[in-house]
XYZ file of C-alpha atoms in Angstrom:
565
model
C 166.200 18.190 147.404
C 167.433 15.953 150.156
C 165.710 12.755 152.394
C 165.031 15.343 155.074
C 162.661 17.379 153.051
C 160.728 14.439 151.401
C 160.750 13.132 154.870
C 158.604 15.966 155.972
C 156.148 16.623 152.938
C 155.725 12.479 153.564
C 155.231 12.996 157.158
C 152.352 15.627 156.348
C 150.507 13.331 154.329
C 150.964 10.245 156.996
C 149.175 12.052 159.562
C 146.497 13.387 156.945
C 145.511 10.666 155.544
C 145.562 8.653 158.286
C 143.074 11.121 160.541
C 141.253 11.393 157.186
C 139.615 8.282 157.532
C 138.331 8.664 161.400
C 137.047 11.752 160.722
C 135.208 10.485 157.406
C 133.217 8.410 159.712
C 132.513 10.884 162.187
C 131.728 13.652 159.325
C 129.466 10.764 157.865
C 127.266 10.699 161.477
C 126.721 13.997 161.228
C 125.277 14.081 157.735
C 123.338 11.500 158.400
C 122.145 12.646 161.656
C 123.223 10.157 163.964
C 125.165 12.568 166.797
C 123.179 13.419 169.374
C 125.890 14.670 172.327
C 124.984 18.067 171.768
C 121.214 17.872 171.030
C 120.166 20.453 173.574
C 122.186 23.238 172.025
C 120.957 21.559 168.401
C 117.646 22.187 169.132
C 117.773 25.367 170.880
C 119.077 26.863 167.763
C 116.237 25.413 165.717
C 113.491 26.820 168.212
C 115.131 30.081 168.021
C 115.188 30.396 164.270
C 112.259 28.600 164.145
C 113.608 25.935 161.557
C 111.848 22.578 160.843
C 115.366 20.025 160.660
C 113.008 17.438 159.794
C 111.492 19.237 156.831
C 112.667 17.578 153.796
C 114.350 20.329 151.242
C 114.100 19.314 147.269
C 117.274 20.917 145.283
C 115.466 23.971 144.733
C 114.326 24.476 148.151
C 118.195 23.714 149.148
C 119.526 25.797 146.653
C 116.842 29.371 147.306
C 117.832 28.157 151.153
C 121.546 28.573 150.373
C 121.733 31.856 148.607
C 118.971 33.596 150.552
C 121.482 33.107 153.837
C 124.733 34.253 151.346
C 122.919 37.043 150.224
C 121.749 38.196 154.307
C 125.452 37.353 155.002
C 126.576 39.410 152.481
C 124.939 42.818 153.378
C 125.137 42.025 157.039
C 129.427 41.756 156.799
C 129.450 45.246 153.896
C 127.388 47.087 156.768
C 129.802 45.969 159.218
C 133.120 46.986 157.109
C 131.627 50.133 155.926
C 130.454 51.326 159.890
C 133.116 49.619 161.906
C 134.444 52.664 163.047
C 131.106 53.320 164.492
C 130.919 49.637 166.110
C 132.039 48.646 169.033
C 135.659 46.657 169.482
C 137.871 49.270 167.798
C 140.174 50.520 170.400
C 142.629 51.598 167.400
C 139.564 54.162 166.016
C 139.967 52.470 162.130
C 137.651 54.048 160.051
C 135.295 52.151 157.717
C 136.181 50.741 154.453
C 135.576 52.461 150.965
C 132.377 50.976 148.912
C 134.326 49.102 146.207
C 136.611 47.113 149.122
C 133.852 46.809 151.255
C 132.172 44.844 148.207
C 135.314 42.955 147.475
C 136.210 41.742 150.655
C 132.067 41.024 151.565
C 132.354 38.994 148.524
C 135.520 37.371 149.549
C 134.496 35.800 152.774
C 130.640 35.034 152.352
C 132.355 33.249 148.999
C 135.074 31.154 151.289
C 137.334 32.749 149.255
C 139.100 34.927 151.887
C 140.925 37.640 149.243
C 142.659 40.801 151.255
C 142.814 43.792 149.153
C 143.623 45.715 152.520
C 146.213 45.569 155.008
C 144.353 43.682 158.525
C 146.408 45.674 160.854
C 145.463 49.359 159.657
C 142.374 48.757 158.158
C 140.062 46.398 160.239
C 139.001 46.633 162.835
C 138.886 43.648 166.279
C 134.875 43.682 166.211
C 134.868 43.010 162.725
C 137.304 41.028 162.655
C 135.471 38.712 164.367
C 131.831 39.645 164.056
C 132.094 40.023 160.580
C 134.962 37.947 158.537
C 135.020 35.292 161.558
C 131.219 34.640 161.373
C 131.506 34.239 157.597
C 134.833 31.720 157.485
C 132.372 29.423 159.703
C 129.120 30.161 157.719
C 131.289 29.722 154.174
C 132.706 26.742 155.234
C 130.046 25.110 156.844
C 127.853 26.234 153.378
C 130.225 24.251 151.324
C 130.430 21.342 153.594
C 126.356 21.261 153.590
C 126.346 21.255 149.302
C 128.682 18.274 149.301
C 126.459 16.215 151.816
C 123.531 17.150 149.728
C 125.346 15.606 146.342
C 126.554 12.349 148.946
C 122.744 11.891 149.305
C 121.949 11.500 145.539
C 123.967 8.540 145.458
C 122.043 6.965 148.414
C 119.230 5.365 146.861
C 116.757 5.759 143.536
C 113.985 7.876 143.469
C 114.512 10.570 146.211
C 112.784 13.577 146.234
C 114.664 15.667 148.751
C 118.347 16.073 149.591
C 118.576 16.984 152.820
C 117.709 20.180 154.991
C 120.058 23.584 154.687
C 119.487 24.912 157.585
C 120.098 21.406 159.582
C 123.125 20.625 157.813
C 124.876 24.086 158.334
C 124.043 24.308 162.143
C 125.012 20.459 162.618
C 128.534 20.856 160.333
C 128.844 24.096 162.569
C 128.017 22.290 166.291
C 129.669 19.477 165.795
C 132.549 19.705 163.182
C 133.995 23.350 162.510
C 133.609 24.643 166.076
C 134.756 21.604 169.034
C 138.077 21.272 166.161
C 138.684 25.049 166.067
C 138.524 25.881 169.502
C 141.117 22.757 170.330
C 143.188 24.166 167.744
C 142.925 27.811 169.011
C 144.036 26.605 172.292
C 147.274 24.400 170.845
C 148.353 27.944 169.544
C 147.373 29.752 172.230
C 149.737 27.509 174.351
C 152.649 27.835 171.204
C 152.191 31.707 171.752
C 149.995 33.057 169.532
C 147.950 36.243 170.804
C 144.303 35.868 171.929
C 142.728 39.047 173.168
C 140.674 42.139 172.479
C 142.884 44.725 173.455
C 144.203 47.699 172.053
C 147.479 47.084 170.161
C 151.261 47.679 172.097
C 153.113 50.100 171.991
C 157.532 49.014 172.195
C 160.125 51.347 173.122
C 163.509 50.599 170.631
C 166.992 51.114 172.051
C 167.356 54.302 169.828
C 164.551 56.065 172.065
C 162.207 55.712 169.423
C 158.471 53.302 169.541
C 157.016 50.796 167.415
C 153.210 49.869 167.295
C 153.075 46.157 167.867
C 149.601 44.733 166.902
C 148.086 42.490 168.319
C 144.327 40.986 169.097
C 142.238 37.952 168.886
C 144.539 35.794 166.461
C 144.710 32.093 167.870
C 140.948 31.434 167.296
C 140.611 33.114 163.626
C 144.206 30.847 162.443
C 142.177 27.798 163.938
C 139.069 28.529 161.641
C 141.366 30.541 158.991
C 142.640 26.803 158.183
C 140.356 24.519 159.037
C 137.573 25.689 157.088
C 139.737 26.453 154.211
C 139.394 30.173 154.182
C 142.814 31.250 154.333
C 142.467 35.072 155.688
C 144.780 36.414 157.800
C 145.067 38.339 160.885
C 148.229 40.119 159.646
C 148.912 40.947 156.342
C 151.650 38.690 156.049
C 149.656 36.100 157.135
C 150.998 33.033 158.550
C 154.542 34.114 157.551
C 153.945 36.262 160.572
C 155.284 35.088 163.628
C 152.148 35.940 165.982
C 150.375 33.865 163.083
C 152.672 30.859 162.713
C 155.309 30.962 165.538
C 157.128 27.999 164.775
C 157.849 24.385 162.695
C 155.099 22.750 165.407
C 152.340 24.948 164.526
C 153.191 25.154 160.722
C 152.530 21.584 160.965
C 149.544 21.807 162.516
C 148.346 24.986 160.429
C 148.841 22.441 157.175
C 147.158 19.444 159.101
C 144.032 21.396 159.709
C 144.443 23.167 155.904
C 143.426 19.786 154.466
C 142.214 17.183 156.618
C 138.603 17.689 155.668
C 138.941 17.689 152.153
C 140.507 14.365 151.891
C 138.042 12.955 154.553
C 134.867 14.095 152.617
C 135.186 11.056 150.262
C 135.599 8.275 153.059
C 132.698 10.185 154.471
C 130.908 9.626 151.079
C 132.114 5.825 151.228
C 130.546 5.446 154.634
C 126.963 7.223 153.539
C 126.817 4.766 149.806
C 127.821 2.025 151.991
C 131.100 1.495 149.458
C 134.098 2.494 151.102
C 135.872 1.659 147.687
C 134.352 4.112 146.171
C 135.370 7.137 148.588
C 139.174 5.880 148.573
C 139.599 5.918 144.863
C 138.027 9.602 145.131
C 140.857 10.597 147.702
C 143.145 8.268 145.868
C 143.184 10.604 143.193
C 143.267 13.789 144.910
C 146.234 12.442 146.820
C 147.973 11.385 143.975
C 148.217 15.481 142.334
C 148.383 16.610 145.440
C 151.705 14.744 145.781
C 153.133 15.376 142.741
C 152.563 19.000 142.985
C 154.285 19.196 146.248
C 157.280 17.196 145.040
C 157.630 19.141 142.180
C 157.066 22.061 143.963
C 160.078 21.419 145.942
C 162.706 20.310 143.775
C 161.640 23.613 141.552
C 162.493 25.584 144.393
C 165.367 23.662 146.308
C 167.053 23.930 142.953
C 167.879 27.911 143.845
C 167.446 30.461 141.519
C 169.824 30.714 138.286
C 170.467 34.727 138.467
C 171.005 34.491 142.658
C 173.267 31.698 141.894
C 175.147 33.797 139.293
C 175.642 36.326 141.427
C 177.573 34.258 143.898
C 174.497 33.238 146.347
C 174.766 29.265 147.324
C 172.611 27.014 146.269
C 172.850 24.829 149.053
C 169.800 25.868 150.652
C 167.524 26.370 147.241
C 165.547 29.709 146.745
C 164.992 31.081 149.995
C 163.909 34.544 148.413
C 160.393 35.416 150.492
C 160.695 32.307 152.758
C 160.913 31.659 156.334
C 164.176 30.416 157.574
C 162.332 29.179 160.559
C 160.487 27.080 158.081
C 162.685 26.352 155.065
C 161.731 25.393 151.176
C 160.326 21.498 152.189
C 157.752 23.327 154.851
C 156.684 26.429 152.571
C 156.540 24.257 149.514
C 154.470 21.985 151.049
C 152.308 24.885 152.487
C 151.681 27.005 149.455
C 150.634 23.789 147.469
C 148.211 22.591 150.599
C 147.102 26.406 150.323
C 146.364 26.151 146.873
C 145.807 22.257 146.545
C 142.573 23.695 148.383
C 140.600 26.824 148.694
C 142.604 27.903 151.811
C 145.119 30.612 150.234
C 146.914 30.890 152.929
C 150.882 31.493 153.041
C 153.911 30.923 154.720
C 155.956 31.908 151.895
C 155.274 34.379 149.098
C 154.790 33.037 145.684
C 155.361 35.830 143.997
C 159.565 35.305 145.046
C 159.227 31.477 144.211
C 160.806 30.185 140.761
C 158.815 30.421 137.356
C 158.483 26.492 138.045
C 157.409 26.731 141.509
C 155.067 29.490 141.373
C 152.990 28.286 138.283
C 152.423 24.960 139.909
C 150.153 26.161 142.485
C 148.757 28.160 139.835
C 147.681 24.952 137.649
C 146.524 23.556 141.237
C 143.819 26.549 141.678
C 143.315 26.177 137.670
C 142.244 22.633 137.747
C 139.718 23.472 139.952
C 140.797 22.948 143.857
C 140.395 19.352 143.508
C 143.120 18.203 145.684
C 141.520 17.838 147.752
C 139.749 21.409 147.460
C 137.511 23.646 149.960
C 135.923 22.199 152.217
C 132.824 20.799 150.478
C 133.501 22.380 147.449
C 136.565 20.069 147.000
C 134.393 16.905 147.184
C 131.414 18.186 145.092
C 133.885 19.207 141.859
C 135.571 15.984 141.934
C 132.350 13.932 141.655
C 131.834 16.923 138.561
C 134.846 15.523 136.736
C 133.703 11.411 138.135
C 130.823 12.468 136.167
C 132.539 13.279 133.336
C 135.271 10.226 133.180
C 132.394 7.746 133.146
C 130.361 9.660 130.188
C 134.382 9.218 128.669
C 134.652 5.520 129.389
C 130.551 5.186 128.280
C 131.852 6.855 125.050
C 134.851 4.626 124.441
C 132.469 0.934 124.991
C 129.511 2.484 123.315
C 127.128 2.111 126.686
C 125.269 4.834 128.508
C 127.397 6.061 130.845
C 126.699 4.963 134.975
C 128.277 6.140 138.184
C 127.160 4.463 141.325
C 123.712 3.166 140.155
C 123.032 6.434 138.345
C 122.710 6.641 134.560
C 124.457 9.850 133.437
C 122.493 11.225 130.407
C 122.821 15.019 128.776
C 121.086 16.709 131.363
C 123.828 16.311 133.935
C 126.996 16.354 131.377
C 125.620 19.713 130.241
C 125.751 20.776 133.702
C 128.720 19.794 134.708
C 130.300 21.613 131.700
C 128.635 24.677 132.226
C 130.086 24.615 136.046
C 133.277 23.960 134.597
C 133.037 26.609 131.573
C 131.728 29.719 133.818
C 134.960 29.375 135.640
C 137.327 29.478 132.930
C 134.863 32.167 130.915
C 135.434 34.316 134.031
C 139.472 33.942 134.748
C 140.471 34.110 131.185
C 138.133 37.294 130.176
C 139.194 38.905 133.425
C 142.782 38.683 133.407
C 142.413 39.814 129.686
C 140.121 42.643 129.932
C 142.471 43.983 132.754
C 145.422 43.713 130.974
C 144.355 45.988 128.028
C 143.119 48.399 130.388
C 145.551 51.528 132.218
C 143.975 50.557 135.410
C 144.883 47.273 135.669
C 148.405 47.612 134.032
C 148.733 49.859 136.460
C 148.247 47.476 139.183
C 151.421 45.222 137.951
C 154.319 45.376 140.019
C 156.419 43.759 136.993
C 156.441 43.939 133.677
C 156.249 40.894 130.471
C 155.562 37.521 131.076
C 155.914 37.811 135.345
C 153.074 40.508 134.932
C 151.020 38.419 132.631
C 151.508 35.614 135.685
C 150.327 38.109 138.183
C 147.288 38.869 137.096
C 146.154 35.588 136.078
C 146.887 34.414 139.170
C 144.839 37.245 140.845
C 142.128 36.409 138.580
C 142.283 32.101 138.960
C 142.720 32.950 142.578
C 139.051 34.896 142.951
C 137.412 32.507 140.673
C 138.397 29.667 142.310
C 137.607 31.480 145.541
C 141.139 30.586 146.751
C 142.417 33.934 147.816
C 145.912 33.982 147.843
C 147.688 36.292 146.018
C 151.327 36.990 144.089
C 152.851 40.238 146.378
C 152.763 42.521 143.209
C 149.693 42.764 142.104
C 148.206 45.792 143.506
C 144.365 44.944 144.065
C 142.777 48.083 145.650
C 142.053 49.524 142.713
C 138.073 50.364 141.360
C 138.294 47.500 138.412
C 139.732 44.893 140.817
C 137.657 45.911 143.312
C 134.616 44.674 141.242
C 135.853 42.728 139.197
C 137.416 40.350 141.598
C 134.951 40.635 143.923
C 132.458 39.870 140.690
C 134.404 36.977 139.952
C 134.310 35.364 143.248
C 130.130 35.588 143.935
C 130.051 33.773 140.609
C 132.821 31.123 140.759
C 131.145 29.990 143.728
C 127.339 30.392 143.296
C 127.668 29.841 139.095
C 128.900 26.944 139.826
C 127.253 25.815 143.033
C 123.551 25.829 141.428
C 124.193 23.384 138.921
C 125.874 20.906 140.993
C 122.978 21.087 143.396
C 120.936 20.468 139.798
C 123.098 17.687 138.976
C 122.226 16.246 142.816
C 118.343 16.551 142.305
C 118.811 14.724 139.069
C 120.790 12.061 139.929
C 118.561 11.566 143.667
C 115.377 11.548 141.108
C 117.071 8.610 139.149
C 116.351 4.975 140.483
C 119.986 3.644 141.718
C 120.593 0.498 139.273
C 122.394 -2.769 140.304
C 125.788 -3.426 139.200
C 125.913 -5.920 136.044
C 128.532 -7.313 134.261
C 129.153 -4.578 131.751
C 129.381 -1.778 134.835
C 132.293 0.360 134.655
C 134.285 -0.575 137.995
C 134.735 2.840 139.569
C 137.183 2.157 142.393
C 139.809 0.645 140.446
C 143.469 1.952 139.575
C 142.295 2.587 135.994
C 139.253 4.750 136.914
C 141.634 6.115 139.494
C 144.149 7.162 136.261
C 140.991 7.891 134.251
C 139.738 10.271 137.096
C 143.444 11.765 137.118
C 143.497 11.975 133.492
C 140.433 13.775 132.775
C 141.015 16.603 135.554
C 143.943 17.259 133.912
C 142.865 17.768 130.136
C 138.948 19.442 131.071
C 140.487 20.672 134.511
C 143.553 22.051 133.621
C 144.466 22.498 129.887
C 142.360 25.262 128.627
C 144.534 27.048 130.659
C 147.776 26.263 128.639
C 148.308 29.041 126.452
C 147.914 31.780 128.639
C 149.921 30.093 131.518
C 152.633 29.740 128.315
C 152.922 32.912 127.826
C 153.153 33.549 131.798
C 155.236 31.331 133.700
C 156.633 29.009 131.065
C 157.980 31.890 128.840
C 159.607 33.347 132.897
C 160.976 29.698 133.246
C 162.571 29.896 130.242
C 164.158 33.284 130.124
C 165.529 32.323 133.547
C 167.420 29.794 132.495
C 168.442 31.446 128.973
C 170.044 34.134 131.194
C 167.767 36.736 130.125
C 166.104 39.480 131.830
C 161.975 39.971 131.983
């Protein structure tokens, strides 16, 4: 490792956290209501869909509201990637997708998750490109945004009934978040050279007389969105190791920035709505904190080189550069892949699959523990509260008094919730991963063999669960069960666990919001901070341990015992 390299993962956080905190504010207003500079376009959309934004939802009503539109999303995007070569904005003729990856990759972006079992440049098409998958990383994002301002609003006062309105929250989030921020964004790459059009790809004429298709078509504005809402699908299918994608250091920097600004701004945005700004820093407090230590560790795995390379007579000077950018570097891709993984984003500038045992299974554990630092947007925000939840019912357990957070007694109806949220996702990753690996299908879909092909798939199968989306290189996904499965995997990571939060929210709103007494557990304190810390680690993270043992920790240890795998 050197100063330089800490310099720069430092310098990523600087500028995150400290536009975390404006925006938490701003994001706050619009939860609440209070912007009003683009009311005429607000309330055009409402007339036109004939929505009520004053009609007060209960968690139900929020909830059928939420996966009506996912399912109508749904269809509308498998239509679209199973007729696009019907549909207009296809100057390269690309036919339409087969039924099982038209289901996966449906599932993948109305889910936020953003998984590409296909190769963008041959088999997409520019209409649905961004008809279909751009539509959906607004409408995913803006869906997860909408949960977490529902579960702000339990905490706001005793006795509520309702938790906001759906349909208000997504087009507000939408108008006055997702959008004015992308299109800035779109036009900072635009100006750093990224491609922004509609036409057909080029055509490049090499100095041996032969031609290479170059392709090309509205990228700028889907890498703005791609990142900012935390959906992580790519134009190209080496996504933003691509140099149309990512073109240089600047807008690396910038792809990261917009990768996880809002997830560490949704808890000073929850600190402005409780009026307790305490209470939202000790939230992001803890998400920085993992988030940190990841990306150290992260980079000192990988700036250490690789043992066989090194062996062989490669330096070690500049670490493991083995499916990394040199434009870029190990700091800048370390810090990337954990951001990417830190949240729901997925996105890469590096591939994991070439990182170090070490390096690679870190960003596993991150995906693993849940996307909590800071997570998707929304989806981020509304998990951590999960495991708040559960470090007070710890604490309540240790004194012998009923557990409260924020005013709200937590009793068994929301613990059991919370664990089955946490439970569905584990059910799903473990029993996925191991049903695949005992059948020829998915063996088949390894690109290595022992304990790096246990690490594959389990990383395929944390990554669709989590509805992360990024990938390792060899794990061939195309395939009938993975298809499915995957595609299985991410509806229910998201909407299995979605429902009960929203259940926990309409609990916790019903509840009358108590005054803090003597005996109240202080929850914005450096030892609810280590609690917090402590207990996404064990529930988040642990039940993990012995298949991520037999994955990367047995590769990190036949690395460095010189032994082949």
């Amino acid at each position: 490792m050197t100063i330089q390299g800490l310099l720069y993962i430092a310098l990523v956080f600087v500028l995150v956290l400290g536009c975390a905190f404006p925006m938490g504010r701003y994001m706050a207003a619009i939860f609440e209501g209070r912007l009003k500079f683009l009311a005429p376009v607000e309330t055009g959309f409402y007339k036109l869909s004939g929505i009520d934004p004053n009609r007060a939802m209960r968690w139900q009503d929020y909830t059928v509201a939420l996966l009506l539109l996912s399912v109508i999303h749904f269809l509308l995007l498998y239509a679209i990637l199973r007729l696009q070569f019907y549909l207009p904005m296809n100057p390269q003729h690309i036919t339409g997708m087969s039924p099982a990856l038209a289901f996966n990759t449906a599932a993948s972006f109305a889910t936020n998750t953003n998984w590409q079992a296909y190769s963008p440049e041959s088999q997409i098409s520019n209409g649905a490109q961004v008809f279909g998958l751009v539509v959906h990383m607004f409408v995913s994002a803006a869906a997860g945004i909408a949960v977490a301002a529902a579960v702000m609003r339990a905490f706001t006062g005793g006795g509520l009934k309702a938790i906001g309105n759906f349909y208000a929250d997504l087009t507000r989030i939408t108008l006055y978040l997702l959008l004015p921020i992308s299109l800035v964004a779109a036009t900072l790459f635009v100006i750093a050279g990224m491609p922004q059009t509609f036409g057909p790809f080029l055509t490049a004429h090499t100095l041996n007389a032969g031609s290479q298709t170059i392709a090309i078509g509205p990228v700028a504005f889907q890498e703005a969105i791609k990142e900012f809402g935390t959906n992580g699908g790519g134009f190209f299918n080496a996504n933003s190791a691509h140099p149309f994608e990512n073109p240089n250091a600047w807008t690396n920097l910038l792809e990261n920035w917009l990768d996880i600004v809002i997830g560490f701004a949704l808890p000073i945005a929850f600190g402005f709505m409780i009026k307790d700004k305490k209470q939202g820093r000790a939230l992001m407090a803890a998400m920085a904190i993992i988030l940190a230590v990841a990306a150290v560790g992260t980079y000192a795995a990988e700036a250490k080189g690789n043992p066989l390379q090194i062996a062989d007579g490669v330096s070690a000077q500049q670490g493991n550069m083995e499916g990394k950018e040199v434009r870029f570097g190990v700091p800048a891709s370390a810090m990337f892949n954990v951001a990417a993984t830190g949240t729901s984003t997925g996105a890469v500038d590096s591939f994991t699959d070439s990182y170090t045992p070490l390096g690679g299974a870190i960003p596993l554990f991150l995906m693993q523990l849940g996307e909590v630092t800071p997570g998707g947007v929304g989806s981020g925000f509304y998990t951590i509260i999960v495991f708040a939840l559960l470090s007070v019912f710890v604490a309540g357990l240790m004194v012998g008094r009923t557990p409260e957070y924020l005013g709200k007694k937590v009793q068994a109806k929301e613990i059991k919730l919370a664990m089955l949220g946490v439970l569905i996702l584990t059910v799903f990753i473990l029993t996925g991963a191991g049903f695949s690996l005992v059948t020829a299908s998915g063996l088949g879909s390894l690109g290595n063999n022992g304990p790096h092909g246990l690490s594959e798939m389990l990383y395929g199968w944390t990554s669709a669960t989590e509805n992360n989306g990024s990938a390792m290189a060899g794990l061939s996904a195309n395939t009938t069960l993975l298809d499915y499965g995957l595609g299985t995997a991410m509806l229910f990571g998201r909407f299995a666990f979605m429902v009960p939060i929203l259940a926990i929210a309409g609990s916790l709103a019903a509840k009358p919001k108590l005054p803090e007494s003597v005996g109240t557990f202080p929850t914005h304190g450096p030892l609810f901070i280590g609690l917090l810390i402590g207990v996404i680690i064990i529930l988040g993270g642990l039940q993990y341990l012995p298949a991520d043992t037999l994955g990367p920790l047995a590769e990190h240890y036949l690395l460095y015992a010189g032994k082949t795998f």
